[in-house]
């Protein structure tokens, strides 16, 4: 069975073993993603409210800082691909799986 993002059945196999195909309209997918009411459907009673701590997140250049300390390991700036005010995202030198990334809090928060 092939279902579109709104739940409409696009293609369906008959009983037993079968194969069904459907064309993917990437423009339609982009339109649906922009119109999907995810914030209206969010269950704040279960997951809490999401608020931005700081709206100034940015992609950083390797020249900005030479390295970062992650426990006893030094992370080279060339491994860091994204940074916000409170966190870093970086790749491992030898990831177990392709595209494996790590995130950690770059600022100690005191409560």
mmCIF file of C-alpha atoms in Angstrom, residues 12-103:
data_model
loop_
_atom_site.group_PDB
_atom_site.id
_atom_site.type_symbol
_atom_site.label_atom_id
_atom_site.label_comp_id
_atom_site.label_asym_id
_atom_site.label_seq_id
_atom_site.Cartn_x
_atom_site.Cartn_y
_atom_site.Cartn_z
ATOM 1 C CA UNK A 12 -2.706 -0.867 -3.191
ATOM 2 C CA UNK A 13 -1.902 -4.519 -3.881
ATOM 3 C CA UNK A 14 -4.538 -7.206 -3.966
ATOM 4 C CA UNK A 15 -4.522 -10.061 -1.426
ATOM 5 C CA UNK A 16 -1.387 -12.205 -1.388
ATOM 6 C CA UNK A 17 2.090 -11.356 -2.597
ATOM 7 C CA UNK A 18 2.215 -8.364 -4.904
ATOM 8 C CA UNK A 19 3.929 -5.197 -5.944
ATOM 9 C CA UNK A 20 2.514 -1.715 -6.305
ATOM 10 C CA UNK A 21 4.156 1.421 -7.611
ATOM 11 C CA UNK A 22 3.356 5.092 -7.276
ATOM 12 C CA UNK A 23 4.898 8.261 -8.644
ATOM 13 C CA UNK A 24 6.225 10.744 -6.112
ATOM 14 C CA UNK A 25 5.423 14.370 -6.910
ATOM 15 C CA UNK A 26 8.146 16.284 -5.056
ATOM 16 C CA UNK A 27 6.358 19.623 -5.527
ATOM 17 C CA UNK A 28 3.263 18.144 -3.857
ATOM 18 C CA UNK A 29 5.363 16.743 -1.000
ATOM 19 C CA UNK A 30 6.958 20.173 -0.429
ATOM 20 C CA UNK A 31 3.517 21.839 -0.505
ATOM 21 C CA UNK A 32 2.078 19.344 1.996
ATOM 22 C CA UNK A 33 5.054 19.751 4.334
ATOM 23 C CA UNK A 34 4.634 23.530 4.335
ATOM 24 C CA UNK A 35 0.877 23.276 5.012
ATOM 25 C CA UNK A 36 0.862 20.427 7.543
ATOM 26 C CA UNK A 37 -0.518 21.769 10.852
ATOM 27 C CA UNK A 38 2.086 20.099 13.079
ATOM 28 C CA UNK A 39 2.006 22.814 15.746
ATOM 29 C CA UNK A 40 -1.791 22.645 16.021
ATOM 30 C CA UNK A 41 -1.657 18.852 16.443
ATOM 31 C CA UNK A 42 1.159 18.894 18.993
ATOM 32 C CA UNK A 43 0.243 17.308 22.353
ATOM 33 C CA UNK A 44 1.673 19.837 24.811
ATOM 34 C CA UNK A 45 0.059 17.872 27.651
ATOM 35 C CA UNK A 46 2.362 14.947 26.786
ATOM 36 C CA UNK A 47 5.511 16.589 25.423
ATOM 37 C CA UNK A 48 5.508 20.062 26.932
ATOM 38 C CA UNK A 49 5.965 23.336 25.110
ATOM 39 C CA UNK A 50 8.852 23.981 22.738
ATOM 40 C CA UNK A 51 10.302 27.454 22.922
ATOM 41 C CA UNK A 52 13.413 28.865 21.327
ATOM 42 C CA UNK A 53 16.087 29.733 23.870
ATOM 43 C CA UNK A 54 17.802 31.885 21.294
ATOM 44 C CA UNK A 55 16.895 32.419 17.675
ATOM 45 C CA UNK A 56 20.467 32.958 16.565
ATOM 46 C CA UNK A 57 21.556 29.482 15.440
ATOM 47 C CA UNK A 58 24.062 29.377 12.641
ATOM 48 C CA UNK A 59 26.329 27.257 10.539
ATOM 49 C CA UNK A 60 29.848 27.982 11.681
ATOM 50 C CA UNK A 61 33.078 28.167 9.765
ATOM 51 C CA UNK A 62 36.112 26.077 10.799
ATOM 52 C CA UNK A 63 38.126 29.268 11.373
ATOM 53 C CA UNK A 64 35.854 30.425 14.207
ATOM 54 C CA UNK A 65 37.394 28.115 16.833
ATOM 55 C CA UNK A 66 40.281 25.630 16.497
ATOM 56 C CA UNK A 67 38.869 22.855 18.677
ATOM 57 C CA UNK A 68 36.241 21.916 21.267
ATOM 58 C CA UNK A 69 36.612 19.763 24.369
ATOM 59 C CA UNK A 70 34.246 16.764 24.634
ATOM 60 C CA UNK A 71 35.156 14.968 27.857
ATOM 61 C CA UNK A 72 38.763 13.843 27.457
ATOM 62 C CA UNK A 73 38.571 14.073 23.649
ATOM 63 C CA UNK A 74 39.419 17.142 21.600
ATOM 64 C CA UNK A 75 37.072 17.714 18.648
ATOM 65 C CA UNK A 76 38.602 19.544 15.681
ATOM 66 C CA UNK A 77 36.562 22.415 14.288
ATOM 67 C CA UNK A 78 36.566 20.674 10.889
ATOM 68 C CA UNK A 79 34.351 17.968 12.452
ATOM 69 C CA UNK A 80 31.761 20.498 13.709
ATOM 70 C CA UNK A 81 29.077 21.260 11.137
ATOM 71 C CA UNK A 82 26.421 23.078 13.199
ATOM 72 C CA UNK A 83 26.376 25.154 16.354
ATOM 73 C CA UNK A 84 23.719 26.946 18.352
ATOM 74 C CA UNK A 85 24.101 29.066 21.453
ATOM 75 C CA UNK A 86 23.855 25.948 23.660
ATOM 76 C CA UNK A 87 24.946 22.989 21.518
ATOM 77 C CA UNK A 88 27.292 21.580 18.897
ATOM 78 C CA UNK A 89 26.750 18.922 16.249
ATOM 79 C CA UNK A 90 29.793 17.115 14.926
ATOM 80 C CA UNK A 91 30.831 13.977 13.083
ATOM 81 C CA UNK A 92 33.086 11.289 14.474
ATOM 82 C CA UNK A 93 36.435 10.615 12.772
ATOM 83 C CA UNK A 94 35.441 6.998 12.152
ATOM 84 C CA UNK A 95 31.654 6.718 12.475
ATOM 85 C CA UNK A 96 30.226 3.237 12.986
ATOM 86 C CA UNK A 97 27.439 4.052 10.536
ATOM 87 C CA UNK A 98 27.673 6.461 7.580
ATOM 88 C CA UNK A 99 26.389 9.905 8.524
ATOM 89 C CA UNK A 100 26.565 9.249 12.273
ATOM 90 C CA UNK A 101 26.539 12.490 14.221
ATOM 91 C CA UNK A 102 26.892 13.497 17.846
ATOM 92 C CA UNK A 103 25.289 16.385 19.714
#
